[in-house]
mmCIF file of C-alpha atoms in Angstrom:
data_model
loop_
_atom_site.group_PDB
_atom_site.id
_atom_site.type_symbol
_atom_site.label_atom_id
_atom_site.label_comp_id
_atom_site.label_asym_id
_atom_site.label_seq_id
_atom_site.Cartn_x
_atom_site.Cartn_y
_atom_site.Cartn_z
ATOM 1 C CA UNK A 8 0.204 0.077 -0.097
ATOM 2 C CA UNK A 9 2.433 2.382 0.852
ATOM 3 C CA UNK A 10 4.726 1.794 -2.100
ATOM 4 C CA UNK A 11 2.074 2.397 -4.569
ATOM 5 C CA UNK A 12 1.636 5.812 -2.924
ATOM 6 C CA UNK A 13 4.817 6.657 -2.929
ATOM 7 C CA UNK A 14 5.080 5.621 -6.437
ATOM 8 C CA UNK A 15 2.519 8.491 -6.527
ATOM 9 C CA UNK A 16 4.933 11.069 -5.636
ATOM 10 C CA UNK A 17 8.378 10.116 -6.848
ATOM 11 C CA UNK A 18 10.925 12.568 -8.133
ATOM 12 C CA UNK A 19 10.051 12.419 -12.043
ATOM 13 C CA UNK A 20 13.330 14.242 -12.508
ATOM 14 C CA UNK A 21 15.027 11.331 -11.852
ATOM 15 C CA UNK A 22 16.359 9.287 -14.886
ATOM 16 C CA UNK A 23 15.843 5.563 -15.589
ATOM 17 C CA UNK A 24 18.878 3.718 -15.266
ATOM 18 C CA UNK A 25 20.518 2.081 -18.184
ATOM 19 C CA UNK A 26 18.701 -1.673 -18.004
ATOM 20 C CA UNK A 27 15.212 0.338 -16.455
ATOM 21 C CA UNK A 28 15.328 2.628 -20.071
ATOM 22 C CA UNK A 29 16.699 -0.467 -22.344
ATOM 23 C CA UNK A 30 13.446 -2.320 -20.864
ATOM 24 C CA UNK A 31 11.104 0.902 -21.353
ATOM 25 C CA UNK A 32 12.144 1.071 -24.827
ATOM 26 C CA UNK A 33 11.636 -2.513 -25.660
ATOM 27 C CA UNK A 34 8.004 -1.941 -24.269
ATOM 28 C CA UNK A 35 7.561 0.852 -26.042
ATOM 29 C CA UNK A 36 8.261 -0.327 -29.333
ATOM 30 C CA UNK A 37 6.501 -3.367 -28.930
ATOM 31 C CA UNK A 38 3.415 -1.724 -27.910
ATOM 32 C CA UNK A 39 3.982 0.579 -31.038
ATOM 33 C CA UNK A 40 3.679 -2.436 -32.918
ATOM 34 C CA UNK A 41 1.263 -4.042 -31.801
ATOM 35 C CA UNK A 42 -1.116 -0.894 -32.213
ATOM 36 C CA UNK A 43 0.229 -0.433 -35.801
ATOM 37 C CA UNK A 44 -0.930 -4.117 -36.551
ATOM 38 C CA UNK A 45 -4.285 -3.369 -34.669
ATOM 39 C CA UNK A 46 -4.340 -0.632 -37.215
ATOM 40 C CA UNK A 47 -3.068 -2.649 -40.429
ATOM 41 C CA UNK A 48 -6.625 -1.843 -42.291
ATOM 42 C CA UNK A 49 -6.708 1.616 -42.076
ATOM 43 C CA UNK A 50 -3.093 2.265 -42.989
ATOM 44 C CA UNK A 51 -3.518 -0.660 -46.021
ATOM 45 C CA UNK A 52 -6.710 1.634 -46.965
ATOM 46 C CA UNK A 53 -4.575 4.986 -46.457
ATOM 47 C CA UNK A 54 -1.902 3.823 -48.721
ATOM 48 C CA UNK A 55 -3.541 4.183 -52.115
ATOM 49 C CA UNK A 56 -4.506 7.646 -51.646
ATOM 50 C CA UNK A 57 -0.703 8.357 -51.373
ATOM 51 C CA UNK A 58 -0.504 7.338 -55.226
ATOM 52 C CA UNK A 59 -3.044 10.707 -55.745
ATOM 53 C CA UNK A 60 -1.121 13.834 -56.762
ATOM 54 C CA UNK A 61 -3.205 15.647 -54.060
ATOM 55 C CA UNK A 62 -1.903 13.522 -50.817
ATOM 56 C CA UNK A 63 1.872 12.160 -52.521
ATOM 57 C CA UNK A 64 3.238 13.221 -49.417
ATOM 58 C CA UNK A 65 2.128 10.977 -47.610
ATOM 59 C CA UNK A 66 5.056 8.491 -47.692
ATOM 60 C CA UNK A 67 7.297 10.939 -46.456
ATOM 61 C CA UNK A 68 5.116 11.911 -43.139
ATOM 62 C CA UNK A 69 6.206 8.537 -41.236
ATOM 63 C CA UNK A 70 9.824 9.024 -41.940
ATOM 64 C CA UNK A 71 9.580 13.382 -40.987
ATOM 65 C CA UNK A 72 7.228 11.716 -37.523
ATOM 66 C CA UNK A 73 10.539 9.455 -36.786
ATOM 67 C CA UNK A 74 12.953 12.582 -37.206
ATOM 68 C CA UNK A 75 10.892 14.608 -35.117
ATOM 69 C CA UNK A 76 10.882 11.917 -32.300
ATOM 70 C CA UNK A 77 14.711 11.433 -32.790
ATOM 71 C CA UNK A 78 15.465 15.375 -32.737
ATOM 72 C CA UNK A 79 13.416 15.712 -29.769
ATOM 73 C CA UNK A 80 14.005 12.845 -27.940
ATOM 74 C CA UNK A 81 14.923 12.781 -24.108
ATOM 75 C CA UNK A 82 16.263 10.259 -21.341
ATOM 76 C CA UNK A 83 13.397 8.562 -20.023
ATOM 77 C CA UNK A 84 12.463 9.016 -16.249
ATOM 78 C CA UNK A 85 10.697 7.530 -13.917
ATOM 79 C CA UNK A 86 7.024 8.221 -14.340
ATOM 80 C CA UNK A 87 4.128 7.669 -11.403
ATOM 81 C CA UNK A 88 1.374 5.283 -11.019
ATOM 82 C CA UNK A 89 -1.179 7.251 -12.204
ATOM 83 C CA UNK A 90 0.190 8.493 -15.171
ATOM 84 C CA UNK A 91 0.690 4.986 -16.667
ATOM 85 C CA UNK A 92 -3.157 4.793 -15.496
ATOM 86 C CA UNK A 93 -4.183 7.439 -17.337
ATOM 87 C CA UNK A 94 -1.801 6.451 -20.391
ATOM 88 C CA UNK A 95 -3.646 2.709 -20.279
ATOM 89 C CA UNK A 96 -6.970 4.790 -20.052
ATOM 90 C CA UNK A 97 -6.487 6.797 -23.158
ATOM 91 C CA UNK A 98 -5.477 3.539 -25.456
ATOM 92 C CA UNK A 99 -8.967 2.055 -23.925
ATOM 93 C CA UNK A 100 -10.760 4.958 -24.449
ATOM 94 C CA UNK A 101 -9.455 5.525 -28.323
ATOM 95 C CA UNK A 102 -9.785 1.833 -29.151
ATOM 96 C CA UNK A 103 -13.635 1.640 -28.146
ATOM 97 C CA UNK A 104 -13.833 4.738 -29.830
ATOM 98 C CA UNK A 105 -12.314 3.476 -33.264
ATOM 99 C CA UNK A 106 -14.580 -0.095 -32.608
ATOM 100 C CA UNK A 107 -17.812 2.287 -32.226
ATOM 101 C CA UNK A 108 -17.314 4.501 -35.425
ATOM 102 C CA UNK A 109 -15.757 1.371 -37.320
ATOM 103 C CA UNK A 110 -19.532 0.591 -37.228
ATOM 104 C CA UNK A 111 -20.762 3.579 -38.537
ATOM 105 C CA UNK A 112 -17.657 3.741 -40.972
ATOM 106 C CA UNK A 113 -16.550 7.128 -40.007
ATOM 107 C CA UNK A 114 -13.184 6.965 -41.359
ATOM 108 C CA UNK A 115 -12.127 10.643 -40.168
ATOM 109 C CA UNK A 116 -12.737 9.850 -36.724
ATOM 110 C CA UNK A 117 -11.336 6.147 -37.002
ATOM 111 C CA UNK A 118 -8.191 7.622 -38.541
ATOM 112 C CA UNK A 119 -7.872 9.831 -35.281
ATOM 113 C CA UNK A 120 -8.463 7.193 -32.967
ATOM 114 C CA UNK A 121 -4.844 5.700 -34.590
ATOM 115 C CA UNK A 122 -2.660 8.865 -32.837
ATOM 116 C CA UNK A 123 -5.227 8.885 -29.798
ATOM 117 C CA UNK A 124 -3.905 5.328 -29.443
ATOM 118 C CA UNK A 125 -0.534 6.025 -29.809
ATOM 119 C CA UNK A 126 -0.584 9.035 -27.521
ATOM 120 C CA UNK A 127 -1.788 6.756 -24.629
ATOM 121 C CA UNK A 128 1.034 4.184 -25.480
ATOM 122 C CA UNK A 129 3.562 7.118 -24.790
ATOM 123 C CA UNK A 130 1.721 8.594 -22.008
ATOM 124 C CA UNK A 131 1.927 4.580 -20.558
ATOM 125 C CA UNK A 132 5.671 4.444 -21.058
ATOM 126 C CA UNK A 133 6.893 7.614 -20.422
ATOM 127 C CA UNK A 134 4.387 9.803 -18.499
ATOM 128 C CA UNK A 135 3.701 13.370 -19.148
ATOM 129 C CA UNK A 136 6.989 14.085 -19.809
ATOM 130 C CA UNK A 137 7.460 11.837 -22.507
ATOM 131 C CA UNK A 138 4.136 12.769 -23.615
ATOM 132 C CA UNK A 139 5.763 16.520 -23.771
ATOM 133 C CA UNK A 140 8.581 15.730 -26.274
ATOM 134 C CA UNK A 141 6.991 13.093 -28.190
ATOM 135 C CA UNK A 142 3.578 13.491 -28.432
ATOM 136 C CA UNK A 143 4.022 16.433 -31.511
ATOM 137 C CA UNK A 144 5.810 14.128 -33.237
ATOM 138 C CA UNK A 145 3.336 11.593 -32.806
ATOM 139 C CA UNK A 146 0.614 13.541 -33.456
ATOM 140 C CA UNK A 147 2.308 14.915 -36.789
ATOM 141 C CA UNK A 148 1.490 11.529 -38.583
ATOM 142 C CA UNK A 149 -1.922 13.171 -39.216
ATOM 143 C CA UNK A 150 -0.550 14.256 -42.119
ATOM 144 C CA UNK A 151 -0.369 11.030 -43.633
ATOM 145 C CA UNK A 152 -4.072 10.674 -44.033
ATOM 146 C CA UNK A 153 -6.354 12.344 -46.519
ATOM 147 C CA UNK A 154 -8.585 15.068 -46.262
ATOM 148 C CA UNK A 155 -12.780 14.198 -45.332
ATOM 149 C CA UNK A 156 -14.329 14.417 -48.444
ATOM 150 C CA UNK A 157 -16.356 17.265 -47.232
ATOM 151 C CA UNK A 158 -13.880 18.962 -46.393
ATOM 152 C CA UNK A 159 -11.525 18.331 -49.346
ATOM 153 C CA UNK A 160 -14.306 19.670 -51.505
ATOM 154 C CA UNK A 161 -14.880 22.552 -49.817
ATOM 155 C CA UNK A 162 -11.357 23.784 -49.575
ATOM 156 C CA UNK A 163 -10.493 22.496 -53.357
ATOM 157 C CA UNK A 164 -13.469 25.044 -54.410
ATOM 158 C CA UNK A 165 -12.089 27.788 -52.447
ATOM 159 C CA UNK A 166 -8.480 27.567 -53.334
ATOM 160 C CA UNK A 167 -9.653 27.502 -57.057
ATOM 161 C CA UNK A 168 -11.810 30.524 -56.966
ATOM 162 C CA UNK A 169 -9.608 32.049 -54.745
ATOM 163 C CA UNK A 170 -6.147 31.416 -57.114
ATOM 164 C CA UNK A 171 -8.504 31.774 -60.364
ATOM 165 C CA UNK A 172 -9.266 35.595 -58.844
ATOM 166 C CA UNK A 173 -6.114 36.247 -57.460
ATOM 167 C CA UNK A 174 -4.157 35.251 -60.868
ATOM 168 C CA UNK A 175 -6.599 37.040 -63.115
ATOM 169 C CA UNK A 176 -6.004 40.730 -61.262
ATOM 170 C CA UNK A 177 -1.633 39.823 -61.749
ATOM 171 C CA UNK A 178 -1.896 39.158 -65.048
ATOM 172 C CA UNK A 179 -4.550 42.322 -65.993
ATOM 173 C CA UNK A 180 -2.007 44.248 -63.381
ATOM 174 C CA UNK A 181 0.940 43.247 -65.858
ATOM 175 C CA UNK A 182 -1.275 44.232 -68.753
ATOM 176 C CA UNK A 183 -2.929 41.514 -70.281
ATOM 177 C CA UNK A 184 -6.216 41.385 -71.537
ATOM 178 C CA UNK A 185 -7.595 38.456 -68.705
ATOM 179 C CA UNK A 186 -11.174 37.686 -67.778
ATOM 180 C CA UNK A 187 -12.231 35.173 -65.084
ATOM 181 C CA UNK A 188 -15.206 32.898 -65.959
ATOM 182 C CA UNK A 189 -15.759 30.976 -63.186
ATOM 183 C CA UNK A 190 -12.569 28.811 -62.480
ATOM 184 C CA UNK A 191 -11.266 29.415 -66.164
ATOM 185 C CA UNK A 192 -9.283 32.602 -67.202
ATOM 186 C CA UNK A 193 -9.761 33.709 -70.522
ATOM 187 C CA UNK A 194 -7.119 35.748 -72.243
ATOM 188 C CA UNK A 195 -8.042 36.586 -75.962
ATOM 189 C CA UNK A 196 -9.017 33.113 -77.681
ATOM 190 C CA UNK A 197 -6.936 31.192 -75.153
ATOM 191 C CA UNK A 198 -9.007 29.430 -71.864
ATOM 192 C CA UNK A 199 -6.778 28.900 -68.984
ATOM 193 C CA UNK A 200 -8.698 26.074 -66.895
ATOM 194 C CA UNK A 201 -7.769 26.218 -62.636
ATOM 195 C CA UNK A 202 -8.367 22.766 -62.817
ATOM 196 C CA UNK A 203 -8.246 20.569 -59.168
ATOM 197 C CA UNK A 204 -4.466 19.897 -60.147
ATOM 198 C CA UNK A 205 -3.969 23.442 -60.155
ATOM 199 C CA UNK A 206 -5.959 24.249 -56.928
ATOM 200 C CA UNK A 207 -3.035 24.672 -54.772
ATOM 201 C CA UNK A 208 -4.518 21.883 -52.402
ATOM 202 C CA UNK A 209 -1.602 19.845 -52.780
ATOM 203 C CA UNK A 210 1.054 22.530 -52.058
ATOM 204 C CA UNK A 211 -1.155 23.857 -49.141
ATOM 205 C CA UNK A 212 -1.333 20.130 -47.724
ATOM 206 C CA UNK A 213 2.359 20.017 -48.249
ATOM 207 C CA UNK A 214 3.662 23.250 -46.884
ATOM 208 C CA UNK A 215 1.326 23.135 -43.999
ATOM 209 C CA UNK A 216 2.656 19.858 -42.996
ATOM 210 C CA UNK A 217 6.266 21.458 -43.462
ATOM 211 C CA UNK A 218 5.441 24.425 -41.044
ATOM 212 C CA UNK A 219 3.962 22.440 -38.658
ATOM 213 C CA UNK A 220 7.643 20.320 -38.468
ATOM 214 C CA UNK A 221 9.345 23.582 -38.667
ATOM 215 C CA UNK A 222 7.395 24.861 -35.725
ATOM 216 C CA UNK A 223 7.914 21.416 -33.794
ATOM 217 C CA UNK A 224 11.845 21.701 -34.086
ATOM 218 C CA UNK A 225 12.859 25.441 -34.284
ATOM 219 C CA UNK A 226 14.019 27.056 -31.006
ATOM 220 C CA UNK A 227 12.144 30.313 -31.013
ATOM 221 C CA UNK A 228 9.545 31.979 -29.127
ATOM 222 C CA UNK A 229 6.060 30.871 -29.441
ATOM 223 C CA UNK A 230 5.015 33.895 -31.705
ATOM 224 C CA UNK A 231 7.634 32.966 -34.125
ATOM 225 C CA UNK A 232 6.244 29.304 -34.152
ATOM 226 C CA UNK A 233 2.703 30.624 -34.578
ATOM 227 C CA UNK A 234 3.552 33.158 -37.843
ATOM 228 C CA UNK A 235 5.074 30.258 -39.332
ATOM 229 C CA UNK A 236 2.195 27.758 -38.999
ATOM 230 C CA UNK A 237 0.033 31.061 -40.288
ATOM 231 C CA UNK A 238 1.908 31.869 -43.403
ATOM 232 C CA UNK A 239 1.964 28.692 -44.661
ATOM 233 C CA UNK A 240 -1.932 29.258 -46.074
ATOM 234 C CA UNK A 241 -0.764 32.659 -47.656
ATOM 235 C CA UNK A 242 2.459 31.225 -49.141
ATOM 236 C CA UNK A 243 1.065 28.366 -50.525
ATOM 237 C CA UNK A 244 -1.247 30.487 -52.278
ATOM 238 C CA UNK A 245 1.071 32.982 -53.379
ATOM 239 C CA UNK A 246 3.564 30.226 -54.914
ATOM 240 C CA UNK A 247 0.529 28.852 -56.598
ATOM 241 C CA UNK A 248 -0.607 32.147 -58.186
ATOM 242 C CA UNK A 249 3.031 32.868 -59.770
ATOM 243 C CA UNK A 250 2.467 29.419 -61.118
ATOM 244 C CA UNK A 251 -0.721 30.169 -62.869
ATOM 245 C CA UNK A 252 0.455 33.359 -64.089
ATOM 246 C CA UNK A 253 3.799 31.889 -65.419
ATOM 247 C CA UNK A 254 1.942 29.425 -67.155
ATOM 248 C CA UNK A 255 -0.763 31.511 -68.690
ATOM 249 C CA UNK A 256 2.394 33.798 -70.050
ATOM 250 C CA UNK A 257 3.877 31.048 -71.174
ATOM 251 C CA UNK A 258 0.878 29.875 -73.101
ATOM 252 C CA UNK A 259 0.301 33.177 -74.882
ATOM 253 C CA UNK A 260 3.346 34.015 -75.747
ATOM 254 C CA UNK A 261 4.029 30.280 -77.466
ATOM 255 C CA UNK A 262 0.845 28.637 -77.775
ATOM 256 C CA UNK A 263 -0.998 26.288 -75.965
ATOM 257 C CA UNK A 264 0.042 23.917 -79.011
ATOM 258 C CA UNK A 265 3.713 23.859 -78.178
ATOM 259 C CA UNK A 266 5.110 20.564 -76.616
ATOM 260 C CA UNK A 267 7.723 21.948 -74.581
ATOM 261 C CA UNK A 268 5.534 24.232 -73.041
ATOM 262 C CA UNK A 269 3.225 21.577 -72.152
ATOM 263 C CA UNK A 270 5.810 19.616 -70.916
ATOM 264 C CA UNK A 271 7.492 22.543 -68.863
ATOM 265 C CA UNK A 272 3.568 23.408 -67.437
ATOM 266 C CA UNK A 273 2.677 20.092 -66.542
ATOM 267 C CA UNK A 274 5.540 18.140 -65.806
ATOM 268 C CA UNK A 275 7.843 20.626 -63.555
ATOM 269 C CA UNK A 276 5.712 23.473 -62.793
ATOM 270 C CA UNK A 277 4.291 22.031 -60.249
ATOM 271 C CA UNK A 278 7.559 20.912 -58.765
ATOM 272 C CA UNK A 279 8.537 24.670 -59.165
ATOM 273 C CA UNK A 280 6.338 25.821 -56.639
ATOM 274 C CA UNK A 281 8.250 23.584 -53.720
ATOM 275 C CA UNK A 282 11.420 26.104 -54.057
ATOM 276 C CA UNK A 283 9.334 28.736 -54.325
ATOM 277 C CA UNK A 284 7.553 28.338 -51.402
ATOM 278 C CA UNK A 285 10.714 27.415 -49.699
ATOM 279 C CA UNK A 286 11.915 30.870 -50.605
ATOM 280 C CA UNK A 287 9.162 32.788 -49.350
ATOM 281 C CA UNK A 288 9.544 30.324 -45.945
ATOM 282 C CA UNK A 289 13.119 31.365 -45.599
ATOM 283 C CA UNK A 290 12.493 35.113 -45.979
ATOM 284 C CA UNK A 291 10.048 35.202 -43.102
ATOM 285 C CA UNK A 292 12.533 33.137 -40.984
ATOM 286 C CA UNK A 293 15.537 35.473 -41.659
ATOM 287 C CA UNK A 294 12.546 38.385 -40.886
ATOM 288 C CA UNK A 295 11.748 36.588 -37.831
ATOM 289 C CA UNK A 296 15.698 35.995 -36.506
ATOM 290 C CA UNK A 297 15.939 39.795 -36.818
ATOM 291 C CA UNK A 298 12.735 40.606 -34.762
ATOM 292 C CA UNK A 299 13.663 37.927 -32.375
ATOM 293 C CA UNK A 300 16.446 35.983 -30.711
ATOM 294 C CA UNK A 301 16.429 32.187 -30.249
ATOM 295 C CA UNK A 302 15.599 30.131 -27.243
ATOM 296 C CA UNK A 303 16.966 27.714 -25.174
ATOM 297 C CA UNK A 304 14.541 24.856 -24.504
ATOM 298 C CA UNK A 305 14.577 21.248 -22.992
ATOM 299 C CA UNK A 306 15.372 19.395 -25.962
ATOM 300 C CA UNK A 307 18.545 21.157 -27.218
ATOM 301 C CA UNK A 308 20.918 19.794 -24.742
ATOM 302 C CA UNK A 309 19.881 15.913 -25.211
ATOM 303 C CA UNK A 310 23.797 14.544 -25.360
ATOM 304 C CA UNK A 311 24.293 16.541 -22.244
ATOM 305 C CA UNK A 312 21.228 15.406 -20.357
ATOM 306 C CA UNK A 313 22.040 11.827 -21.212
ATOM 307 C CA UNK A 314 25.815 12.084 -20.509
#
C-alpha cells in the first residue's frame, strides 16, 4: 500500500538507469508495433491515397515524424503509477471509439483514434514528460491521412476560386487582357482552366505539414512558431498564383500547342512551386530571426542530459 502511494509521488526528474530505460524502450516498441498491427486495415486503406497527386507526400510523413521523434528525444525518467493508468485509460478510450465508429464507418474519426491510441502508449511508457516531447511527433502522423471528403471538396473549391481571382488580377496588372469566367481565365481566344490539380491543395497540405514540422523543431519564441504556421496558407496560395500566372504567360507567348511548353507546365511547374514556397518561408524566417532571439529549451541538450 505504502509503496504504491510513494510511487505516485516519485521524483520525475530522476532518469532511469540504462537497464530500466532499455526495458522501457522495448515495451514502447512492442506496444507501438501492436497498435500499428491492430490498425493495419486502416493503414492499408490509406496507402492508395498516397498515389494521388494531392496526397503524394503521405509516404514522407512517417519518415518526418520519426525524425521529429529522434530530434526531440530526451532520456526517459521515472513515471508515477497514476500517469501509467491515465495512458492505459486513453488507449482503452480510443480503441473503443475506433470500434464504435467502425460500425458506422466514419473513417476520418477512426484515423484520429489511431493517433489517440499512440499518444496513450507514449503516456503509458513515459508519462507526461515523454508526452511533452514525443506527443508532437506522434500527432504529426495525422498528415499522412487524406482530408475528409467534405472538407477536401470545400477547401478545393475555395482554393480554385481564390487562385483564379488573384491570378486574373495579377495578369491584368501586367497589362494582359485577362477575364475570369468561373474557374477559367480567358485571354483572347485562349482559355486556361484552373482545374483541381492547379488549385493549390497539394501545395497547401505539403506546406502546412512542413510548417508544423518546422514549428516543432525550431528554437524560437511561441509567437515565431505561430507566425510560421499562419504563413503556410498564404505562402502556398502565393506560390500557386505565381505558377498559374507564369503558365498563362508561357501559353500566351508560345501557344498552347507547343509540346515543350506543355511539358514544362504539366511536369515541372508543380515541382517549381516547392522551391518558390521554401524561398518565401526562408525569407519569413530571416525576418523573424532579426526581430527575436533564439530560446533554449529542454530539447537542445539531450546529449548533455544523457551524459
